[in-house]
XYZ file of C-alpha atoms in Angstrom:
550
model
C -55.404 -17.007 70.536
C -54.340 -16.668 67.097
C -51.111 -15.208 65.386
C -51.742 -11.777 64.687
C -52.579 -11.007 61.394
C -54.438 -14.370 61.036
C -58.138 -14.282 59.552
C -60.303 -16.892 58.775
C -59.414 -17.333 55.042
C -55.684 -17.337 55.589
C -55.764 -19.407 58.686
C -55.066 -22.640 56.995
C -55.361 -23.066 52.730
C -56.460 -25.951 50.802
C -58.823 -28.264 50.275
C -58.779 -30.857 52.872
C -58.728 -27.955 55.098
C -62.232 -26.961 54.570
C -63.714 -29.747 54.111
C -62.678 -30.571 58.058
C -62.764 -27.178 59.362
C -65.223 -26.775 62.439
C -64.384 -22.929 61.664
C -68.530 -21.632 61.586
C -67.487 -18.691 59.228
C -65.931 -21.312 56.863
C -69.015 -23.493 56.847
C -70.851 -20.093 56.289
C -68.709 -20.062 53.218
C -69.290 -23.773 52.506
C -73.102 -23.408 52.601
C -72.888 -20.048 50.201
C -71.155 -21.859 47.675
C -72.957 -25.168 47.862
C -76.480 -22.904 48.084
C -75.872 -20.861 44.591
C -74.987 -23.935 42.921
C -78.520 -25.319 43.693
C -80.192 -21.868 42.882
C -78.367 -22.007 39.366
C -79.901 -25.009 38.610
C -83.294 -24.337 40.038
C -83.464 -20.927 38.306
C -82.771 -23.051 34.490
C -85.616 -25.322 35.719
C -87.635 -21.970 36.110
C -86.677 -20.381 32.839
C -87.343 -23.438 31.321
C -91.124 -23.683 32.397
C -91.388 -19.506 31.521
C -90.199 -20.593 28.131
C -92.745 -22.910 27.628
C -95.735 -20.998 28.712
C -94.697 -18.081 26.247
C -96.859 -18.766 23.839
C -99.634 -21.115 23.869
C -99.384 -24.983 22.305
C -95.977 -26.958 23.316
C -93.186 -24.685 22.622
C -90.108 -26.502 23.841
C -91.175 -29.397 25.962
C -93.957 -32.310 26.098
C -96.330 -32.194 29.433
C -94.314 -35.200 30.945
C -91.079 -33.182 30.373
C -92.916 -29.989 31.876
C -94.219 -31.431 35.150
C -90.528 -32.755 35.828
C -89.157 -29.520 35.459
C -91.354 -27.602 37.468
C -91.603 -30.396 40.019
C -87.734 -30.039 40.307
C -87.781 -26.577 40.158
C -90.147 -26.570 43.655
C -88.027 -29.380 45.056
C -84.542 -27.925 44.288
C -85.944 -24.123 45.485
C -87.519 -24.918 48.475
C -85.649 -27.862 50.008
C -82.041 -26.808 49.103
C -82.377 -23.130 48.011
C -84.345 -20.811 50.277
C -84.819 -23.216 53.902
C -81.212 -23.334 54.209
C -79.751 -20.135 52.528
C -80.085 -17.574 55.528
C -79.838 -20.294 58.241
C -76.991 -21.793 56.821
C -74.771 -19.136 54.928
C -75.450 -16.078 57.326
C -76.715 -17.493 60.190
C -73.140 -20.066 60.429
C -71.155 -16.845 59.400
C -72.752 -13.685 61.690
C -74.990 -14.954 64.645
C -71.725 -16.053 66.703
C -70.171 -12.503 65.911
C -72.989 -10.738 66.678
C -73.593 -12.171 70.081
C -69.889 -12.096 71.209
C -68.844 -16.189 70.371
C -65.778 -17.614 68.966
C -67.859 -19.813 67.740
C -71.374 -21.950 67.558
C -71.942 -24.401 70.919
C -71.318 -27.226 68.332
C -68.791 -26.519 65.690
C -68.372 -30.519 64.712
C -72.192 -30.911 64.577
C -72.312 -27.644 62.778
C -69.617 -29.316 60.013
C -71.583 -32.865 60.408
C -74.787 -30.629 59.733
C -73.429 -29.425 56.298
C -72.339 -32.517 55.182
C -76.073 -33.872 55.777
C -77.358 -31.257 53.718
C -74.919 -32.163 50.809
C -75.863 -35.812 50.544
C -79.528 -35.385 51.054
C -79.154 -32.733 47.910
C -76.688 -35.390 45.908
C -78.827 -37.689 46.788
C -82.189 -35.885 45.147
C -79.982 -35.062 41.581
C -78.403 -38.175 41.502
C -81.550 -39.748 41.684
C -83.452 -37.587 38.924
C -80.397 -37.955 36.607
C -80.272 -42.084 37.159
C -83.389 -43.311 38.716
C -85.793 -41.447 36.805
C -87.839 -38.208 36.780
C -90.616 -37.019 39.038
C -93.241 -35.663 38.185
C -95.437 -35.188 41.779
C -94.634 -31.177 42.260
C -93.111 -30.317 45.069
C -95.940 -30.977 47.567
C -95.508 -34.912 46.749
C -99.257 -35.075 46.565
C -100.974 -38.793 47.144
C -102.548 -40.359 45.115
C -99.575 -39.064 42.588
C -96.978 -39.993 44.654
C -98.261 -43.478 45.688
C -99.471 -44.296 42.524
C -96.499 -42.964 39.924
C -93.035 -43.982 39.296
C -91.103 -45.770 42.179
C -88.248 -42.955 41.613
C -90.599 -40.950 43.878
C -89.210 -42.778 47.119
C -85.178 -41.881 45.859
C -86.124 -37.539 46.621
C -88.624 -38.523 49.301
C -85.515 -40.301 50.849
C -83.493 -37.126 49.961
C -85.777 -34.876 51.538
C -85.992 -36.896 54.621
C -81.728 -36.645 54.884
C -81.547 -33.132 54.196
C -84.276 -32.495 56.879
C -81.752 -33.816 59.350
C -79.171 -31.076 58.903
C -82.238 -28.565 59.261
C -82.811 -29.891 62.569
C -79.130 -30.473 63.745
C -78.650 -26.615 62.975
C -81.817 -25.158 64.668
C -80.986 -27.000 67.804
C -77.227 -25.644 67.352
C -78.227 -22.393 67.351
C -80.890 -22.684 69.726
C -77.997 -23.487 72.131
C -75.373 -21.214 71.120
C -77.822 -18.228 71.733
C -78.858 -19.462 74.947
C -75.156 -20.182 76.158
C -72.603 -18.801 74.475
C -73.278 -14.807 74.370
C -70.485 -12.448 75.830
C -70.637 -10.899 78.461
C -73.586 -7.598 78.988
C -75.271 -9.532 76.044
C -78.817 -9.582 77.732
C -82.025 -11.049 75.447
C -83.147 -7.320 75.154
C -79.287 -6.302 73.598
C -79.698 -9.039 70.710
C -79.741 -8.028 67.350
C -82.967 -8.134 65.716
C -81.504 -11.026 63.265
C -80.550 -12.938 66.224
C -83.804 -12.840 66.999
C -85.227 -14.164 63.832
C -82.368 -16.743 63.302
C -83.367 -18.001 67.220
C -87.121 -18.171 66.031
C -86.604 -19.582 63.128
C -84.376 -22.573 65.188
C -87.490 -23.222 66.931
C -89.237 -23.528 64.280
C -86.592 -26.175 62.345
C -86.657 -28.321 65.601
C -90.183 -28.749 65.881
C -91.592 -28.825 63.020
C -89.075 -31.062 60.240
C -89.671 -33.988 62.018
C -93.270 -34.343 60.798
C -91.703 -33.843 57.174
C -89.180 -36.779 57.790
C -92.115 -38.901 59.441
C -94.167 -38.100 56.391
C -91.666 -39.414 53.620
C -90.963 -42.483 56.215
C -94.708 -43.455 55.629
C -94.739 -42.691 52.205
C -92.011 -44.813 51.995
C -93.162 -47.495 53.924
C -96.273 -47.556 51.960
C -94.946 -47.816 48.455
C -92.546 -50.469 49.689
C -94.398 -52.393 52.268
C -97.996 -51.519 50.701
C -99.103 -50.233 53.687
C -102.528 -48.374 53.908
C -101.858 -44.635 55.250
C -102.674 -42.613 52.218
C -103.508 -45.213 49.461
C -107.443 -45.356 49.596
C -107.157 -49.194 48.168
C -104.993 -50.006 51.040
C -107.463 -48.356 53.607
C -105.752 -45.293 54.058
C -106.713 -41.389 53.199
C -104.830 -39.322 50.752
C -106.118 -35.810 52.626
C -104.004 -37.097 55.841
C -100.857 -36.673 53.571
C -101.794 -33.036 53.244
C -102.676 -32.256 56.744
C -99.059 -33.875 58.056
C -97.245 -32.344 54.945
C -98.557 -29.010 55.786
C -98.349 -29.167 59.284
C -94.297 -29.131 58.345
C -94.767 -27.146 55.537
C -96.743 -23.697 56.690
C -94.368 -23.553 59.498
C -91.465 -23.954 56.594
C -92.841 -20.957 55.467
C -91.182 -19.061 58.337
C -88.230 -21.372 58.292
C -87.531 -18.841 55.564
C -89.300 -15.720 55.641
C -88.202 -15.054 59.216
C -84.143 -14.864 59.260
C -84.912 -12.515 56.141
C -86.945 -10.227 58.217
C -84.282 -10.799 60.738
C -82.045 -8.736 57.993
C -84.293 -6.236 57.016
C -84.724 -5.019 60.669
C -80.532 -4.772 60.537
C -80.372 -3.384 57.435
C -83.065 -0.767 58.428
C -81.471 0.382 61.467
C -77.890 0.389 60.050
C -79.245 2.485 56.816
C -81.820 5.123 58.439
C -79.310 5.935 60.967
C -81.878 5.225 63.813
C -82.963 3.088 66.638
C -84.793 0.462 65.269
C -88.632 1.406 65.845
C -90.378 -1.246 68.533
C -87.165 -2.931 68.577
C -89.317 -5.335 71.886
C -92.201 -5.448 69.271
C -90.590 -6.802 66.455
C -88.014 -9.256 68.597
C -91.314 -10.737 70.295
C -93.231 -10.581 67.156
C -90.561 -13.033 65.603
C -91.657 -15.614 68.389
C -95.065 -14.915 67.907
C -95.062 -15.920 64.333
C -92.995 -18.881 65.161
C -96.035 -20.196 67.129
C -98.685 -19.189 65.463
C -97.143 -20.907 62.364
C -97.811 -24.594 63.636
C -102.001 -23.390 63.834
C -102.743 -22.081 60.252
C -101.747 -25.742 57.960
C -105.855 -25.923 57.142
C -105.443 -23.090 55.193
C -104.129 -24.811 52.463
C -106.755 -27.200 52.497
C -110.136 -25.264 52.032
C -111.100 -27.038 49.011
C -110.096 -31.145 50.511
C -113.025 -31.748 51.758
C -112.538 -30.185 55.614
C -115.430 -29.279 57.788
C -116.810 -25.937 57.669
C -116.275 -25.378 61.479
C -112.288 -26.726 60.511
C -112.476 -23.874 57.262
C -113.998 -21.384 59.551
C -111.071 -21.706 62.574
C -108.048 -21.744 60.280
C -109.550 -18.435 58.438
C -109.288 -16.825 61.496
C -106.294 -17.857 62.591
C -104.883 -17.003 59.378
C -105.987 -13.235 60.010
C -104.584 -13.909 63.013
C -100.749 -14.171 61.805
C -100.678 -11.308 60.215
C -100.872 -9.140 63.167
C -97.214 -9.846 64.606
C -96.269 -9.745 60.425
C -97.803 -5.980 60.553
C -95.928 -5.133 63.239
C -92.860 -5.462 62.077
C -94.066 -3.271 58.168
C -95.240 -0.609 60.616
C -92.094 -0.657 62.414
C -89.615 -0.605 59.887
C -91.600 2.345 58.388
C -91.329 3.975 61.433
C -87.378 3.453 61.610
C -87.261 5.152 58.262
C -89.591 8.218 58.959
C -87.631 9.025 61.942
C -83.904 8.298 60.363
C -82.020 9.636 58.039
C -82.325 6.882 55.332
C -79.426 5.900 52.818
C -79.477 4.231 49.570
C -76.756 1.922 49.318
C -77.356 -1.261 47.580
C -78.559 -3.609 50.770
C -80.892 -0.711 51.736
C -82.544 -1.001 48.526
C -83.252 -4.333 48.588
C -84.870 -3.722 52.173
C -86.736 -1.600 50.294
C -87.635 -3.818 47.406
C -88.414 -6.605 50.287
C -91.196 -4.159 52.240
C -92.775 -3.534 48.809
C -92.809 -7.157 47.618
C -93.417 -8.494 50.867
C -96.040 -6.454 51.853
C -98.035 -7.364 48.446
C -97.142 -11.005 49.748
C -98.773 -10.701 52.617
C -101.576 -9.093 51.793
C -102.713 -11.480 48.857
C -102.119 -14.312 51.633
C -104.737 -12.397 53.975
C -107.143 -12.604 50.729
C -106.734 -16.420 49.951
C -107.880 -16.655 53.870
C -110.786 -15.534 52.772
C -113.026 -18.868 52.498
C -115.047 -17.732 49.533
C -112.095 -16.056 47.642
C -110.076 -19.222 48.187
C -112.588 -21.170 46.371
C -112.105 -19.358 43.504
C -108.562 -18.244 42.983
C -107.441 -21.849 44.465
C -104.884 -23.429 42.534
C -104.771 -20.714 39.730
C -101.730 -18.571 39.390
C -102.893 -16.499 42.062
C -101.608 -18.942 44.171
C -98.341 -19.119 42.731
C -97.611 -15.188 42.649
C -98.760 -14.932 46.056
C -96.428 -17.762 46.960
C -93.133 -15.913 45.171
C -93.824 -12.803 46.108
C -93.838 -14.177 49.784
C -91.373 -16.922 49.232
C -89.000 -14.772 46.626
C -89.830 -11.214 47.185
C -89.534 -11.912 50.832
C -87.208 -14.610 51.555
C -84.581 -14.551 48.653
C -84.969 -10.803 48.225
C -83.754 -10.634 52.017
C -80.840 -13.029 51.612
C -79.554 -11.282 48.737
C -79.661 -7.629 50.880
C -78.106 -9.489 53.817
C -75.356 -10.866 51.192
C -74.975 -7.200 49.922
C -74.516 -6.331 53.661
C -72.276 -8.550 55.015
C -70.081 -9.202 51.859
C -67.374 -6.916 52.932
C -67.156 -8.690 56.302
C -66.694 -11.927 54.536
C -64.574 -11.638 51.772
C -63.009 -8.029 53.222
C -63.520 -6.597 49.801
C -66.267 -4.328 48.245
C -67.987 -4.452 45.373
C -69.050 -2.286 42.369
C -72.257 0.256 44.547
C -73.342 0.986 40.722
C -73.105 -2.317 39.266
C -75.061 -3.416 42.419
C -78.025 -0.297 42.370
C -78.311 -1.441 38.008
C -78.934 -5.285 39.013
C -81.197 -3.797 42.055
C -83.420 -2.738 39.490
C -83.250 -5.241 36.957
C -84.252 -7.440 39.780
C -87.395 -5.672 41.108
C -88.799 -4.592 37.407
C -88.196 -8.860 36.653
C -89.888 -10.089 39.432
C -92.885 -7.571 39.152
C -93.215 -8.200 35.717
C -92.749 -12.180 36.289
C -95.305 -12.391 39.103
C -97.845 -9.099 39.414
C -98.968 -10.642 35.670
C -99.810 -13.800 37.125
C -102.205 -12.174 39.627
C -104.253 -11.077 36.565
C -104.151 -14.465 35.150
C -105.241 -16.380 38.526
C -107.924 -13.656 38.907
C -109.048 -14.666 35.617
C -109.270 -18.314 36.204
C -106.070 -19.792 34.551
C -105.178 -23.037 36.543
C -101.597 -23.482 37.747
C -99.435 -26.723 36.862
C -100.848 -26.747 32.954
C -98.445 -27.403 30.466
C -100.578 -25.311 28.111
C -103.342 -23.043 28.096
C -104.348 -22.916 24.370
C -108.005 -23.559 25.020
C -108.619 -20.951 27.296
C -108.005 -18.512 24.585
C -111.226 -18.520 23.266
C -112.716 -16.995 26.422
C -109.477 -15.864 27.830
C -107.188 -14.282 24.570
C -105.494 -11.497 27.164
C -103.365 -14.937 28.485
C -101.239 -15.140 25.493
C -100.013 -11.563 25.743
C -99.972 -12.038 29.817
C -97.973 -15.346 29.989
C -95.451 -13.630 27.229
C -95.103 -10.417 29.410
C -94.376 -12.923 32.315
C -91.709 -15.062 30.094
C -90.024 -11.360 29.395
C -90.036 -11.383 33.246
C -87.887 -13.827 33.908
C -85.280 -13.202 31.496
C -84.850 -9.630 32.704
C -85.032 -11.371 36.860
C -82.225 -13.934 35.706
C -80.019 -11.036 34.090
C -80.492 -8.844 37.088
C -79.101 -11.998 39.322
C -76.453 -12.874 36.783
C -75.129 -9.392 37.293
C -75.123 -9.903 41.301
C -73.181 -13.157 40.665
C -70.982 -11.143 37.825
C -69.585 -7.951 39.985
C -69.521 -10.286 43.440
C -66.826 -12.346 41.363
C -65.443 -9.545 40.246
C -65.052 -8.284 43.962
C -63.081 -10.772 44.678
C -61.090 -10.494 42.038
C -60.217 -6.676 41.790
C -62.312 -5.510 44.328
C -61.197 -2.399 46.694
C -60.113 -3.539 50.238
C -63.275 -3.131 52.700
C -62.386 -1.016 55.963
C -64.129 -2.745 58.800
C -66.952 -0.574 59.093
C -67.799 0.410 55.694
C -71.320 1.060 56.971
C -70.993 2.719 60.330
C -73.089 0.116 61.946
C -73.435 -0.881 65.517
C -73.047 -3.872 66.291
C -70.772 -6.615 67.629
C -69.556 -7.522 64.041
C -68.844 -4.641 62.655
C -67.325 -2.478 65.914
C -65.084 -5.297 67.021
C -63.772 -7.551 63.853
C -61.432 -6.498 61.344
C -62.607 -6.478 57.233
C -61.974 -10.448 57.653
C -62.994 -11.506 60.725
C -59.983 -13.534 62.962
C -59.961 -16.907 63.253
C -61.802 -16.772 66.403
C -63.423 -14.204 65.992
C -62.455 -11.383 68.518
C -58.862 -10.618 70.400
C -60.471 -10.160 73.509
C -64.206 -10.950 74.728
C -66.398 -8.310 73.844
C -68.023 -6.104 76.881
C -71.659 -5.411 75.899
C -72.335 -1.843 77.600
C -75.446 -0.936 75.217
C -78.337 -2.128 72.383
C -77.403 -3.288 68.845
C -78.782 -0.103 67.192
C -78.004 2.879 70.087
C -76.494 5.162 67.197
C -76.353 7.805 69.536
C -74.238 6.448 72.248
C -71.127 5.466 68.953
C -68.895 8.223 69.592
C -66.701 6.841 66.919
C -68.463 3.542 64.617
C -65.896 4.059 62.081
C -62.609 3.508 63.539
C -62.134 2.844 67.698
C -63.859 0.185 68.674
C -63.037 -0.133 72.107
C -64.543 3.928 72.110
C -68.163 2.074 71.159
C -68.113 -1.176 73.405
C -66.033 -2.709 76.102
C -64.080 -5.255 75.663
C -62.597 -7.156 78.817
């Protein structure tokens, strides 16, 4: 028991004392700060590609220097931006809370998890700012990466260490939702993000193991010259494709699904109202987490595959989006019947249905075998892929951030500040990415450092890719002001009662503003669901009036 008074931040101070703490709130904190660093960086990279394709003919880089900075701008997204962000920052800080723990089943793995991720992600920058560039994209395509520079094998490495703290977390969390929820905490009383985080762990277990086995052969073949994927060695460059997106499609929902995990909280918590199919959308999250490992040949209708192979991964694909669907229809359905608030997370639930949707939809098209063929790698493919990937996943993170950030720092911030960079944000990332549906529809190729002779047949591009640049800029200023009046929270920010929402659940009914050091005084006493609005007599202030505790 701690001393009263005690919360997580004041607990212990200094350095050292982070660094060891086993605290899963802390390492919340640790992953947060170690998360935005990487999206910083990966965001320049992005700019920095947007810049060049303003205006046809090199602008401010050479084609070498552009395929490096787009291949690090996949590499640093994907592998140490958006598949850890929700797992690691809000699933270490909320999922014990919200099931009733003091803490994860393994807080020492947890911390030994964290530290993975760190040198796996040192490892990748150190390597690009010694060892050379790369200049593979993200995929690590053969023959590029068996043929190019040997610095390949330094990320590959990286990306096989980081995988590890993936795993090491999925299989935490697997086991701390299985064994450690309080008392009355049945499967059918979880929170909906509980759900998706639990998915999601399934997912990380099973399926980043056939990454890390992938980069191992890759390895072993540029080292050991070893035919697997090298066609002079004897080996077959499409079999690098089928295991990398074998890992990879299922990666997909590595991190769309904790986001839809959010939304589902968000849109209970904001529209006042039982969340809609709450068995649906819990079941749903499984659902997708299987179907994921069956749909990898979709990315793969142009390799070469047989047309019986093409044909069963279209369907399958169409397949998916039924359990997808039902959650859209569902969370529509919490709003029609609630009474729906616009505070700054809602919106970006919102902002996530909208983009999402539009995601999801254009995915549903490219499983189409003959529009495939033609809109495959064009920027079609690449705004379908952020409006899934950003609109969806990052989109989410930053509402669940919005939601939870006076639980975790016990402060609020700026609701204007945050509804201006809510806009900003969705009229950037239209602008960025709804233009490049035009241009893939029209043919322009993806990856091309310029696109000066299309213009001839193509001269709409130029005014396109400039409208996209424009994009950006206003994107990055809308998340500069996030980062700007979250600081300034922190700083000057009003004190956060502990239920600044009026929500329902475990987190926010039985923790103070800062959450104790473990957690709750006593064990909770679940006596009802995680979004029965009707049965919280009092949300705001008793909290033994809403649940049990014993």
């Amino acid at each position: 028991m701690s001393a009263p008074g005690q919360n997580y931040l004041n607990a212990s101070t200094g350095l050292r004392s982070w660094l060891l703490t086993t605290d899963h709130k802390r390492i919340g904190i640790l992953y947060a700060v170690a998360v935005t660093t990487f999206f910083l960086l990966g965001g320049i990279f992005a700019l920095l590609v947007r810049t060049e394709l303003a205006a046809p003919g090199e602008t401010i880089m050479g084609p070498d220097t552009y395929n490096q900075a787009f291949t690090l701008h996949g590499v640093v997204m994907v592998f140490l931006v958006i598949i850890p962000a929700i797992p690691g920052i809000l699933g270490n800080f909320v999922l014990p809370i919200q099931i009733g723990a003091k803490d994860v089943a393994f807080p020492r793995l947890n911390l030994f998890s964290w530290y993975i991720f760190i040198i796996g992600a040192l490892l990748a920058l150190s390597g690009w700012l010694v060892i050379g560039q790369v200049d593979t994209g993200w995929t690590f395509y053969t023959p590029y990466s068996s043929d190019g520079s040997t610095s390949v094998l330094w990320l590959t490495t990286a990306v096989f260490i980081a995988g590890f703290a993936s795993i090491l977390t999925g299989l935490n969390f697997i086991v701390t939702v299985h064994k450690m929820r309080a008392p009355g905490m049945t499967w059918n009383r979880l929170p909906l993000f509980v759900w998706a985080i639990y998915a999601t762990a399934i997912v990380q277990v099973l399926a980043t193991p056939v990454i890390g086995i992938t980069m191992v052969l890759l390895f072993l073949e540029r080292l050991m010259q070893i035919g697997i994927f090298d066609p002079a060695l004897g080996g077959d460059p499409v079999l690098f494709q089928h295991f990398f997106w074998f890992y990879s499609h299922p990666a997909v929902y590595i991190m769309i699904l904790p986001a839809m995990g959010i939304i589902s909280d968000l849109m209970g918590t904001f529209s006042r109202q039982q969340v809609s199919g709450y068995t649906f959308i819990a079941l749903s999250s499984v659902a997708i987490a299987f179907l994921g490992f069956l749909v990898w040949g979709h990315h793969m209708f142009v390799a070469g595959q047989s047309a019986i192979s093409s044909i069963i991964f279209s369907m399958l694909t169409f397949l998916i989006g039924i359990p997808t669907g039902i959650k859209v229809f569902n969370w529509v359905a919490t709003m029609y019947k609630g009474s729906v608030s616009l505070k700054t997370p809602m919106l970006y639930a919102l902002m996530f249905l909208f983009l999402f949707t539009i995601g999801g939809l254009t995915g549903i098209m490219v499983g189409v075998l003959a529009v495939d063929v033609h809109l495959h790698d064009t920027y079609f493919i690449v705004a379908h892929f952020h409006y899934v990937m950003m609109g969806g996943a990052l989109i989410g993170l930053i509402g669940g951030l919005h939601y939870w950030w006076p639980k975790i720092t016990g402060r609020l911030y700026n609701e204007t500040l945050g509804r201006i960079a809510a806009v900003l944000v969705f009229i950037g990332f239209n602008l960025t990415f709804f233009t490049q549906f035009i241009m893939g529809s029209r043919g322009m190729p993806r990856r091309y450092h310029d696109y000066a002779g299309l213009l001839e047949q193509y001269p709409e591009f130029t005014a396109l890719n400039l409208a996209s640049t424009a994009g950006s800029y206003i994107l990055a200023l809308g998340l500069f002001m996030i980062l700007f009046y979250a600081l300034l929270s922190l700083i000057r920010g009003r004190k956060a009662p502990a239920n600044p929402w009026g929500a329902v659940t475990l987190e926010w009914t039985h923790t103070d503003s800062i959450p104790e050091l473990h957690n709750f005084e006593k064990v909770p006493l679940v006596t009802r669901g995680p979004y029965d609005f009707h049965l919280a007599d009092d949300v705001f202030g008793g909290r033994d009036a809403v649940q049990g505790t014993t």
